[in-house]
Coordinates of C-alpha atoms and ligand atoms in Angstrom, one line a residue:
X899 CA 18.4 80.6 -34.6
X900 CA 16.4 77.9 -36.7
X901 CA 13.2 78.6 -37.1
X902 CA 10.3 76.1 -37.1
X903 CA 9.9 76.5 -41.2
X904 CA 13.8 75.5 -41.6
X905 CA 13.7 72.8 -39.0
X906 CA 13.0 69.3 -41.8
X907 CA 12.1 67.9 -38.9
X908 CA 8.7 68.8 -37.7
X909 CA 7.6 68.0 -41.2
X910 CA 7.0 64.4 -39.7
X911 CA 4.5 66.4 -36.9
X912 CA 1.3 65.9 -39.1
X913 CA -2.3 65.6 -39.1
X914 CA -4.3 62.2 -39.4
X915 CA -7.8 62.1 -40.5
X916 CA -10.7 61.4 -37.2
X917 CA -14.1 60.2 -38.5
X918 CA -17.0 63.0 -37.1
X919 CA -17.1 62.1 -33.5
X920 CA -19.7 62.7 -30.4
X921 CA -17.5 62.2 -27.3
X922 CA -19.8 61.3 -24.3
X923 CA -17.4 62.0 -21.1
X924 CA -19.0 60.4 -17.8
X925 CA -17.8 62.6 -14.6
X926 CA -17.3 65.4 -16.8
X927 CA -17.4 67.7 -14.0
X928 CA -14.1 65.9 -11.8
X929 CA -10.6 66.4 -11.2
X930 CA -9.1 64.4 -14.7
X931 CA -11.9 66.0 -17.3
X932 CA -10.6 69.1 -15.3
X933 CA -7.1 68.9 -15.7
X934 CA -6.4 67.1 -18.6
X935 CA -9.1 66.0 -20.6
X936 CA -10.9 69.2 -21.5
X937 CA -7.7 71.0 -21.9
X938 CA -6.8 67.7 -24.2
X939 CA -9.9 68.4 -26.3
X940 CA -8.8 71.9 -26.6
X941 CA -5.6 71.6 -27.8
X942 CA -6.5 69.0 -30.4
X943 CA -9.0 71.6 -31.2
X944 CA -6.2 74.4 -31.2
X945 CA -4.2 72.1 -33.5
X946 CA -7.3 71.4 -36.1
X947 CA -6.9 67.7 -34.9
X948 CA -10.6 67.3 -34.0
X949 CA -13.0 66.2 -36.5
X950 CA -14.9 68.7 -38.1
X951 CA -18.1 67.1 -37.0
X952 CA -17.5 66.5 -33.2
X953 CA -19.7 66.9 -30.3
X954 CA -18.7 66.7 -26.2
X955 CA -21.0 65.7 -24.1
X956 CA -20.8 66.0 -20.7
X957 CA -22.2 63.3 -18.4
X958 CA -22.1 64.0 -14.3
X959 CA -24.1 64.3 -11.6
X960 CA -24.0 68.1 -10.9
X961 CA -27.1 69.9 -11.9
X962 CA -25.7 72.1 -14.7
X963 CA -27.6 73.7 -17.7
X964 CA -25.4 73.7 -21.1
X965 CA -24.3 77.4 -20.5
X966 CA -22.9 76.5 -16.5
X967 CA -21.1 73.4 -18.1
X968 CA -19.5 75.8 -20.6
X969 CA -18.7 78.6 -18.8
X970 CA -16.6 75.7 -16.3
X971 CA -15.2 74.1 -18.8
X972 CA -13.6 77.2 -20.6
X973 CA -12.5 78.0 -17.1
X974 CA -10.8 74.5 -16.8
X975 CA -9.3 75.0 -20.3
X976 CA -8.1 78.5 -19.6
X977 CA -6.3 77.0 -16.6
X978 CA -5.1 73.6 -17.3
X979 CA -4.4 73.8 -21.0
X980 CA -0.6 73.8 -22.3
X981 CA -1.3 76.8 -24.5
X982 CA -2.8 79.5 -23.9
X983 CA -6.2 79.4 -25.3
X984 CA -7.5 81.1 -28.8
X985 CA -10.6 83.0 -27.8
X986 CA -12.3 82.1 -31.1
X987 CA -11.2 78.0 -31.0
X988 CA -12.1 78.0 -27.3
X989 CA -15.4 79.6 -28.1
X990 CA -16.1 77.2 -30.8
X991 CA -15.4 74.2 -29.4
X992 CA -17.5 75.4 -26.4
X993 CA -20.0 75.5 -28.6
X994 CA -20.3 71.7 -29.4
X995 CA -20.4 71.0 -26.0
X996 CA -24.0 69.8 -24.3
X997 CA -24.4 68.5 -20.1
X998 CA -26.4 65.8 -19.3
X999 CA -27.1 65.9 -15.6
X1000 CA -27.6 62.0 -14.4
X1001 CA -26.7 59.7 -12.0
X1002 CA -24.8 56.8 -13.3
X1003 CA -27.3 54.3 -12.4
X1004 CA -30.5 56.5 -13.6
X1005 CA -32.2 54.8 -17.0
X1006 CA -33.6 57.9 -17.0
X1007 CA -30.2 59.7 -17.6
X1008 CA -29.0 57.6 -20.3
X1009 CA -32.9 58.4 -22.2
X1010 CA -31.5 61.8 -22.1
X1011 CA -28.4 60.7 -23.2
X1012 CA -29.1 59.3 -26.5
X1013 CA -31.5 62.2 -26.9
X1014 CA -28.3 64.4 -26.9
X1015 CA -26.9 61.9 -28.8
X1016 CA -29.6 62.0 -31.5
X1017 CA -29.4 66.0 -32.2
X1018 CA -25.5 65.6 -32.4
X1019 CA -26.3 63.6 -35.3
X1020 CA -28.6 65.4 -37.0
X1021 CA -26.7 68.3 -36.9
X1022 CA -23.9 66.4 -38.0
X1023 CA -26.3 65.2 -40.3
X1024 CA -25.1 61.9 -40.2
X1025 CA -24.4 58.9 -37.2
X1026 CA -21.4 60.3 -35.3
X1027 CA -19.1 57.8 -34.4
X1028 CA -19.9 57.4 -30.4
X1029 CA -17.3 57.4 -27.6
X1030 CA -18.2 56.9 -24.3
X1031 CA -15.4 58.0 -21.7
X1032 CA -15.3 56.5 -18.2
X1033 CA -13.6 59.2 -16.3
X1034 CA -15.5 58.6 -12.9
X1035 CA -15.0 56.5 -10.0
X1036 CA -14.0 53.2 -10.7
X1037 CA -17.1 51.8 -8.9
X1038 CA -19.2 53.3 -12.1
X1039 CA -17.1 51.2 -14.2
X1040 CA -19.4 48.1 -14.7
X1041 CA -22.5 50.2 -13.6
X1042 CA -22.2 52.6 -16.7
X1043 CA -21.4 49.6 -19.1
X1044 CA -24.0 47.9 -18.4
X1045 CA -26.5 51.0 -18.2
X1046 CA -25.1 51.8 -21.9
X1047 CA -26.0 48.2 -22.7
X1048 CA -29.6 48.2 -21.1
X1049 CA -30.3 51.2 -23.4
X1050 CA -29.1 49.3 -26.3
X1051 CA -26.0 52.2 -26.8
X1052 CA -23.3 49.8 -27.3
X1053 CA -23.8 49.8 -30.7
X1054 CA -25.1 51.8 -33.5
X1055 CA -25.8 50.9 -37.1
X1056 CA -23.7 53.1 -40.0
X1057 CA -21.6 54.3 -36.6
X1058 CA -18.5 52.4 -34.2
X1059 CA -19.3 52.2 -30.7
X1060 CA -16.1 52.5 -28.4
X1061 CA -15.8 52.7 -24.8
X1062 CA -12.2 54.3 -23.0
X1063 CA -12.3 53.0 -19.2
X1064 CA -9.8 55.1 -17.0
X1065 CA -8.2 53.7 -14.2
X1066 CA -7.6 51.7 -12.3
X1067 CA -8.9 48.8 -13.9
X1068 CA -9.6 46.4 -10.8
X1069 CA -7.9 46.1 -7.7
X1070 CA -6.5 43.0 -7.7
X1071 CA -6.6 40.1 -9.9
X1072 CA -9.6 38.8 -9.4
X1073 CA -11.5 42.4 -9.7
X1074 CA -9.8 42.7 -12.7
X1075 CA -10.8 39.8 -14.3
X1076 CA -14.9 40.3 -13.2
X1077 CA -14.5 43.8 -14.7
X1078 CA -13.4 42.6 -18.3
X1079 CA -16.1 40.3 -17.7
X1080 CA -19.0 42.5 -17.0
X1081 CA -17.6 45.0 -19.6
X1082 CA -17.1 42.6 -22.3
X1083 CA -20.6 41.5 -21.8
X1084 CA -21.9 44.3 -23.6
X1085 CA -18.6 45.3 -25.7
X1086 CA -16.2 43.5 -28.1
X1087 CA -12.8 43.9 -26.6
X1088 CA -12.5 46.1 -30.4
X1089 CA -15.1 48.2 -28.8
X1090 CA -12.7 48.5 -25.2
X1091 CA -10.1 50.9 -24.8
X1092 CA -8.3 50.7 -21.6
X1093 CA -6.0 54.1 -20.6
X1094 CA -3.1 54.0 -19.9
X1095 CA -1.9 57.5 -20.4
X1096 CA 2.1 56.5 -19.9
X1097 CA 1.3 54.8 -23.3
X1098 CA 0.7 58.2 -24.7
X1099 CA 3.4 60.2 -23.8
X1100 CA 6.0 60.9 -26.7
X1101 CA 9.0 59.1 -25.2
X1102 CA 7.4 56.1 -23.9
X1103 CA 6.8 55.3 -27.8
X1104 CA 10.1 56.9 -28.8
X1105 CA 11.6 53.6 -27.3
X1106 CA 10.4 51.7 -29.8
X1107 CA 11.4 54.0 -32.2
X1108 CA 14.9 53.7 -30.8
X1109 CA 14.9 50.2 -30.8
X1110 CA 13.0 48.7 -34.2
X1111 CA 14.0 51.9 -36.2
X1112 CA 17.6 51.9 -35.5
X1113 CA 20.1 48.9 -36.5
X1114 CA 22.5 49.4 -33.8
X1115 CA 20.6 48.6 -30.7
X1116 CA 19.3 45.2 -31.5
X1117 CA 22.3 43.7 -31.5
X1118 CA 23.0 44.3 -27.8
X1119 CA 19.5 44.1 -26.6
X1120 CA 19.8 40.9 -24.7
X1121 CA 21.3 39.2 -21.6
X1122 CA 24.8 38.8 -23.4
X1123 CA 25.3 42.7 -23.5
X1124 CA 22.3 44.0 -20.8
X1125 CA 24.0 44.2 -16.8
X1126 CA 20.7 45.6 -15.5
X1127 CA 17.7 48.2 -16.3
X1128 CA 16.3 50.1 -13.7
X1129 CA 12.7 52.2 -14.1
X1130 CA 12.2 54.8 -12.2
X1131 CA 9.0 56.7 -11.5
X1132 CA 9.4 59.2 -9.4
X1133 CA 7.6 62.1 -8.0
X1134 CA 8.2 65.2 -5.8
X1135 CA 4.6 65.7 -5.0
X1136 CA 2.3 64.3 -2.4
X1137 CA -1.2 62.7 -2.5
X1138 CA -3.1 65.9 -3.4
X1139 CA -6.0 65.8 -1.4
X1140 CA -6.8 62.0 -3.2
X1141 CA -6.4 60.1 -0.2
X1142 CA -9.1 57.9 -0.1
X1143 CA -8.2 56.8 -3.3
X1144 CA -4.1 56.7 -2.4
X1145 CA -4.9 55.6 1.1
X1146 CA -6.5 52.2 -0.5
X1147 CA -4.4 51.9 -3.5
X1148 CA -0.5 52.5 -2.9
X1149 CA 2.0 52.6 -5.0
X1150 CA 2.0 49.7 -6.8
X1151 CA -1.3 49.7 -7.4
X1152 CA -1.3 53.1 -8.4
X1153 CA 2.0 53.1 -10.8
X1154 CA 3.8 50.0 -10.9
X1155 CA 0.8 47.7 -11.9
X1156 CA -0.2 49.9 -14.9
X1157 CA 2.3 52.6 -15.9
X1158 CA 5.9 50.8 -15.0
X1159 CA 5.0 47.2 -16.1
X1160 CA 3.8 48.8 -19.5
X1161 CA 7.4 50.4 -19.9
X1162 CA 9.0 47.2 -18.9
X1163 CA 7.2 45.8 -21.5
X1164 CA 7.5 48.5 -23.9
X1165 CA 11.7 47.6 -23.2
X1166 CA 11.5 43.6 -23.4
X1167 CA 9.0 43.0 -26.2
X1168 CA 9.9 41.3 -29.5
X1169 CA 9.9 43.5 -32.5
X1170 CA 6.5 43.2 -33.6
X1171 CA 5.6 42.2 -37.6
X1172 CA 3.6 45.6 -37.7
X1173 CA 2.8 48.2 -35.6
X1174 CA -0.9 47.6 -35.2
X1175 CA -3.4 47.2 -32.4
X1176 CA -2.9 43.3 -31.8
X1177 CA 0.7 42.6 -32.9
X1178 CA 2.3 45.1 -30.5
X1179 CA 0.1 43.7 -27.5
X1180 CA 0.7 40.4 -28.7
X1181 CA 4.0 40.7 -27.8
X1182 CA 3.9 43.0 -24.6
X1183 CA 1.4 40.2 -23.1
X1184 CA 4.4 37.0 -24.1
X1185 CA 6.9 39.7 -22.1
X1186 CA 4.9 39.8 -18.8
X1187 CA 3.7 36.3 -19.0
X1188 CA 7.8 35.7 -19.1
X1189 CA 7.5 37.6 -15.4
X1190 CA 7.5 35.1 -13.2
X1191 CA 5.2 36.4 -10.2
X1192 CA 6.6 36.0 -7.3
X1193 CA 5.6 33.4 -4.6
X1194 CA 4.2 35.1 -0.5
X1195 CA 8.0 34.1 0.8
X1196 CA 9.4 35.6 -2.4
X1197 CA 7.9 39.1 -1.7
X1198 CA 10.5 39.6 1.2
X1199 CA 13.5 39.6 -0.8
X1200 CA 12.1 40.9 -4.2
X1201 CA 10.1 44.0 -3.2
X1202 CA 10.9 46.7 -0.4
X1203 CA 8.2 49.4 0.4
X1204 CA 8.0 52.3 2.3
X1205 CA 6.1 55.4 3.5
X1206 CA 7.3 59.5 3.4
X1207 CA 7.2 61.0 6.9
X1208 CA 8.0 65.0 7.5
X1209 CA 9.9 66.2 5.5
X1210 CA 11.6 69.2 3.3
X1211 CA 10.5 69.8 -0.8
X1212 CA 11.7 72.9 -3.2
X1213 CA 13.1 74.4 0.8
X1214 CA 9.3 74.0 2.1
X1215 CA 8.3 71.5 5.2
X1216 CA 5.7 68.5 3.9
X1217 CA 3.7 66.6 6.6
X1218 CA 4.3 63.1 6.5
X1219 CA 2.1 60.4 5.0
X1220 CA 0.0 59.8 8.3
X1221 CA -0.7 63.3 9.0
X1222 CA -2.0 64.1 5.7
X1223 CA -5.7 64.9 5.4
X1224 CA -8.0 61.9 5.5
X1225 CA -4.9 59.6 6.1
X1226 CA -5.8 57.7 9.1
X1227 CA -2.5 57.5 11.6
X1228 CA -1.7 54.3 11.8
X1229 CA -1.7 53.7 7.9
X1230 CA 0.8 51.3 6.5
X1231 CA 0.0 52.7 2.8
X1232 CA 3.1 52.2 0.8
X1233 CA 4.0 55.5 -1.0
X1234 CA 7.3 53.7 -2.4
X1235 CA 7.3 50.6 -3.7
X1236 CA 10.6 48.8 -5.2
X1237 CA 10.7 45.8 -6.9
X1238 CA 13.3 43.1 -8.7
X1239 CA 11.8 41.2 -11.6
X1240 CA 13.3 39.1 -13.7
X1241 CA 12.0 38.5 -17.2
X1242 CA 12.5 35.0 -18.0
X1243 CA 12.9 34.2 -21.6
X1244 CA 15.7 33.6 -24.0
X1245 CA 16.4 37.1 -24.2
X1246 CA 16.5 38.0 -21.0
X1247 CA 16.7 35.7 -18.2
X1248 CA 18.8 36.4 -15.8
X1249 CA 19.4 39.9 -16.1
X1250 CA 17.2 42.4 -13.3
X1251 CA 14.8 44.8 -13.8
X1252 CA 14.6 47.0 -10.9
X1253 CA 11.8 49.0 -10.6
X1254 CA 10.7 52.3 -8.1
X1255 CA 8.5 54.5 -7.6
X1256 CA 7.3 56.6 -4.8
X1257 CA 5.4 60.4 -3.9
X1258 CA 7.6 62.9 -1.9
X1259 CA 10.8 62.1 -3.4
X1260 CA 13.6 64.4 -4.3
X1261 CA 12.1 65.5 -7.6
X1262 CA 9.8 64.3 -10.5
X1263 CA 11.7 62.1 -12.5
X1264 CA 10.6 59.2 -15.0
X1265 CA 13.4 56.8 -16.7
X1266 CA 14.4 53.9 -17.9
X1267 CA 18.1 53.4 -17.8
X1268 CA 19.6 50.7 -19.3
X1269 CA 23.0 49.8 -18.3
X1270 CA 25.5 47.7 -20.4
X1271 CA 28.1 45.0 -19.3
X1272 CA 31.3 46.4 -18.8
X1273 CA 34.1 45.8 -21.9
X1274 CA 36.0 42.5 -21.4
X1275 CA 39.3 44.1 -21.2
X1276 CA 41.4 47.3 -21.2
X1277 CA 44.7 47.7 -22.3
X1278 CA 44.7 51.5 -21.2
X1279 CA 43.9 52.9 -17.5
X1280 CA 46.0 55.3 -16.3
X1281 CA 45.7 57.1 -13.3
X1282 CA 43.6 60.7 -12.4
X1283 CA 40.6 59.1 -14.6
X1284 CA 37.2 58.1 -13.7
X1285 CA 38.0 55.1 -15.5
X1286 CA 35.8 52.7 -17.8
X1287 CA 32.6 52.6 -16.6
X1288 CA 29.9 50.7 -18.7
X1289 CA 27.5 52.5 -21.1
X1290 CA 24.0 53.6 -20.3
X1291 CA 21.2 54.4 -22.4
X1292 CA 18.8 56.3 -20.5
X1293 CA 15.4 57.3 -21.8
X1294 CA 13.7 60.5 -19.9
X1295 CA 10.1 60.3 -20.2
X1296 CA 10.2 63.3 -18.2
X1297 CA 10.6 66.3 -17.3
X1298 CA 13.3 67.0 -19.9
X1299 CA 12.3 63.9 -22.4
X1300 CA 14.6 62.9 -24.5
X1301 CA 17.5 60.0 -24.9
X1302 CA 21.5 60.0 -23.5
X1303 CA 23.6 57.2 -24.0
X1304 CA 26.8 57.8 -21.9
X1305 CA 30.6 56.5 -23.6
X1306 CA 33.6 56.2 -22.5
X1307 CA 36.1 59.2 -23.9
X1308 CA 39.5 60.1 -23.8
X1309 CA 40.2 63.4 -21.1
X1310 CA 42.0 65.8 -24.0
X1311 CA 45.6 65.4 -23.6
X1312 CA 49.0 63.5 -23.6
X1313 CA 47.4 60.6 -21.5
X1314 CA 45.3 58.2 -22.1
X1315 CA 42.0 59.0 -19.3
X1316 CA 38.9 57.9 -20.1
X1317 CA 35.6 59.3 -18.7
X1318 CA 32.1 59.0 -19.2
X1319 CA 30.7 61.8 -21.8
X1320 CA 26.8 62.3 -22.8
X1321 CA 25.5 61.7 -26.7
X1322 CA 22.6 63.6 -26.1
X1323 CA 18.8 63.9 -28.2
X1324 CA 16.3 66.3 -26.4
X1325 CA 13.1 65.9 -27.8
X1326 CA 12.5 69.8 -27.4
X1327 CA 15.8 71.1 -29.1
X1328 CA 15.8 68.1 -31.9
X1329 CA 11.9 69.0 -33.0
X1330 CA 11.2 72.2 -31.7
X1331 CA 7.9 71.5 -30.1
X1332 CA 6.4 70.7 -27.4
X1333 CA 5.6 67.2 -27.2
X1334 CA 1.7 67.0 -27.1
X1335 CA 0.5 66.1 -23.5
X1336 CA -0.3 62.0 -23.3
X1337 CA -4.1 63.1 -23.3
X1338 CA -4.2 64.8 -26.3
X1339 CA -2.4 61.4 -28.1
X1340 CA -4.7 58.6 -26.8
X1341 CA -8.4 60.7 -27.0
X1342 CA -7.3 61.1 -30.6
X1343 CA -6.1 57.6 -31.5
X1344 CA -9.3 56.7 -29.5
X1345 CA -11.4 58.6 -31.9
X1346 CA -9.6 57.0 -35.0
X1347 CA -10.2 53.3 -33.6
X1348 CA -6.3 51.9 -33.3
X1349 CA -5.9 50.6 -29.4
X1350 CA -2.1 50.3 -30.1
X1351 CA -1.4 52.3 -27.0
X1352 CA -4.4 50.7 -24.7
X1353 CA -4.6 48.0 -22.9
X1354 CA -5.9 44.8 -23.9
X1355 CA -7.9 42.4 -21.6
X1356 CA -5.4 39.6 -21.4
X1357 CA -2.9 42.2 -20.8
X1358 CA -4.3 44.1 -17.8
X1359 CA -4.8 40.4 -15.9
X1360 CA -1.1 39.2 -17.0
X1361 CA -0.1 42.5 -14.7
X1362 CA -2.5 42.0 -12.2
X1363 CA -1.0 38.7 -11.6
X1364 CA 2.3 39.6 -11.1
X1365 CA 1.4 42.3 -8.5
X1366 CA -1.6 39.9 -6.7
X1367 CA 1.0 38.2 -4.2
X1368 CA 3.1 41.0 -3.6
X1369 CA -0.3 42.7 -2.4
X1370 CA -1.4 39.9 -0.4
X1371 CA 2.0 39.2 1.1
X1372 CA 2.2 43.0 2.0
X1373 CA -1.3 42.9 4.0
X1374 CA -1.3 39.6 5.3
X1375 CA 2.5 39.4 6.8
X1376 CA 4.5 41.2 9.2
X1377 CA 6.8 43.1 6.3
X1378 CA 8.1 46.0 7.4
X1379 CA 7.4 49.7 5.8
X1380 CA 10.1 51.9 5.8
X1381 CA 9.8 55.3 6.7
X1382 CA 11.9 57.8 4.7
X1383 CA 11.6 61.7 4.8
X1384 CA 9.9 63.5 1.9
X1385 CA 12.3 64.9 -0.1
X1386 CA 14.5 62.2 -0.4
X1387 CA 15.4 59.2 -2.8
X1388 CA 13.2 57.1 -0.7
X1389 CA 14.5 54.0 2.2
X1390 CA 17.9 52.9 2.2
X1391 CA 16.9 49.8 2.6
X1392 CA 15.2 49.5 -1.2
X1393 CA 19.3 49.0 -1.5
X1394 CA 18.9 45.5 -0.9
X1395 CA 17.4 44.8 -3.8
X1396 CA 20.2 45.2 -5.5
X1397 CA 22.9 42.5 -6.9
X1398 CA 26.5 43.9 -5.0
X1399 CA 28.5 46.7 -6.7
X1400 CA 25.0 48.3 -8.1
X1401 CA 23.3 51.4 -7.1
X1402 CA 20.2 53.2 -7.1
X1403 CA 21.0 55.8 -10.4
X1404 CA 20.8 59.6 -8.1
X1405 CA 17.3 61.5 -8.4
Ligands
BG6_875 C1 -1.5 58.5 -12.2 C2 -1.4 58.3 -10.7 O1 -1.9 57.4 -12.9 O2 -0.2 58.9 -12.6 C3 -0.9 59.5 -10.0 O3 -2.7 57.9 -10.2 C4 0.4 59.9 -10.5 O4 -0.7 59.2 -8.6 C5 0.3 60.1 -12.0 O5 0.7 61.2 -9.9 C6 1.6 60.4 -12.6 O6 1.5 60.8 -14.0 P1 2.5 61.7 -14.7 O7 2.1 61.8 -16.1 O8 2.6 63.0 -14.0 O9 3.8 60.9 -14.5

């Protein structure tokens, strides 16, 4: 078996150099710093990817001394992190971790704040680079901004200021745009580092790998030789006790707004002259200003949603959407939400992107398969064949990530049979690692300054705008929302989408 020190190819798996850091996380004590962010911190720790001078601290409302934040924290870390944690890395990074109890709107609290602040530097012995990281509800948002402003935080002479805003960044359009107001107020956009963690995970940015570092795809990468792409984002799992979130977001609020429009993007964009913060964004913004939103009596034939009732998942009964906790019953939350888009430019126009996504569906699944136009003509088909069927490149960004591109081959034998066959690269069997978690990716590049994978201003608006009539279609007119049992590939009816002769790839 190859071992890790024979395999040339984690050579490329290396280490970048993070300026010392203090890494102030607001609702330090929630679900997100909980799951993913502290075990994030810990692995980058595990890794020796954290500065040597670094500092965490923890900004929430619970009253917690230093030593109660800890003690949760390691418990957190023990729990959620993807490996299993190093007693003496744990308890050192433990260490460097201080609680300031607050509420968001307290001047008081953020006094205490740059106190904290203040020692982290002197036992740095220098000004720490300062992060402050928005992981609370999205009503702090402006509040905390503007708090960091009144106490004259947002910047820091010898030291860069940066602030990483979760989301969801607005609700609609027109939240969006007062937010990048009210946050750029007191920031630079350089300063602002909207998350979108689908731009961290590993193959999100292998498919720009695939396409800008490989000859072979850029030839075909257009309407002349691209039938259709769909995007999938599907998951198996429910609301998990977020309802009054879900309840007042929906699905494409929730995915298709951020995560899906940024891997449509990711798919459409011109190769950018470098890969640096405002070239790639540059071109992601010119592919969803291409999208041309849709008008109200558009949203009918464009976008179908729909709503999981009872159902069966992994062999175990689910309650339906209505009878979950803190759903009220007559919610007409969409859970699914499908969509056809067309980007117009000269690359693309006229080819569809159809993109879904939904809870309770058969099983957690995110792709983006890109099928090709069939061959022109065939001199060979013989009988007892599948037959020709176009090629698809399909990129997992989970659970098993990696790329397959299916081609045509000959059935071994006297006959000419052709069926489809798999080229296969698994990102686990090519590398042998584990891809880092999304987390662990974007605190990092956070902490080094380069916003490549955030969202810029402009950008967030541009996919507002193409979701802001779907949304107010969807509320304001009698469309219906389909009901499909938990455990399935979601309504039939998203079939209508569809131009005739395609089909929804299987979950
Ligand atoms: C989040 C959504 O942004 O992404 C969740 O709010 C969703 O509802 C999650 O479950 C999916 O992320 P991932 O990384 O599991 O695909």
């Amino acid at each position: 078996m190859a071992t890790i020190e024979a395999n040339p190819l984690v050579e490329g798996l290396e280490r970048l150099p993070v300026p010392p850091t203090a890494l102030a996380i607001f609702g330090a004590t929630g679900d997100l710093a909980r799951r993913k962010l502290l075990p994030a911190l810990y692995n980058l720790a595990h890794q020796g990817q954290l500065p040597e001078r670094f500092s965490l601290i923890a900004v929430a409302r619970r009253d917690l001394s230093d030593d109660d934040f800890r003690e949760w924290a390691g418990e957190a870390i023990g729990r959620f992190s993807r490996t299993r944690p190093d007693p003496d890395v744990l308890r050192e990074l433990l260490a460097r971790m201080r609680y300031v109890s607050s509420e968001f709107d307290d001047p008081d609290g953020y006094e205490r704040l740059r106190q904290a602040l203040d020692e982290a530097d002197e036992e740095a012995g220098q000004p720490l680079n300062r992060i402050f990281y928005l992981s609370t509800a999205p009503s702090f948002f402006p509040v905390i901004i503007e708090a960091i402003g009144a106490a004259g935080l947002n910047e820091r002479e010898g030291a860069d200021v940066r602030a990483v805003i979760e989301k969801p960044f607005g609700t609609d359009l027109a939240s969006a745009r007062e937010l990048n107001r009210r946050t750029l107020s007191v920031l630079s956009e350089e300063q602002v580092f909207r998350i979108d963690h689908y731009l961290g995970k590993e193959t999100v940015q292998n498919m720009m790998a695939f396409r800008f570092a490989n000859a072979m795809f850029e030839p075909v990468w257009n309407r002349n030789y691209i039938d259709n792409v769909q995007i999938t984002a599907a998951e198996d799992i429910g609301i998990e006790g977020r309802s009054e979130y879900y309840d007042n977001a929906g699905a494409l609020r929730d995915l298709v707004q951020n995560h899906m429009l940024q891997l449509l993007c990711l798919l459409c964009m011109e190769p950018p002259a470098a890969f640096d913060a405002d070239k790639v964004r540059d071109e992601k913004v010119k592919v969803v200003e291409s999208v041309r939103p849709p008008t109200e009596d558009e949203v009918a034939s464009m976008a179908v949603r729909g709503q999981y009732g009872p159902g069966t998942i992994a062999g175990e009964p689910v309650p339906g959407y209505r009878e979950e906790p803190g759903i009220p019953p007559d919610s007409k939350t969409e859970t699914y939400a499908a969509l056809r888009l067309y980007v117009s430019n000269w690359r693309w126009a006229g080819v569809p992107f159809y993109l879904r996504t939904g809870k309770r569906l058969a099983r957690k699944l995110t792709e983006i398969a890109v099928t090709l136009r069939p061959v022109p003509h065939l001199a060979f088909q013989e009988g007892g064949a599948v037959g020709p069927q176009p090629n698809v490149l399909v990129f997992t960004v989970q659970p098993d990530e990696g790329v397959t591109l299916t081609l045509g081959a000959k059935i071994p034998g006297a006959r000419m049979r052709i069926r489809p066959v798999n080229m296969e690269f698994h990102y686990g069997t090519s590398f042998l690692s584990q891809s880092p978690e999304a987390y662990e990716r974007l605190i990092l590049d956070a902490m080094r300054g380069d916003a490549t994978l955030f969202t810029r201003d402009d950008e967030v608006e541009a996919f507002w705008a193409i979701c802001d009539p779907i949304l107010r279609a969807w509320s304001e007119r009698d469309i219906p929302v389909y009901e499909y049992p938990a455990g399935t590939d979601g309504p039939p009816e998203a079939d209508q989408l569809l131009a005739p002769g395609q089909r929804w790839r299987r979950l």
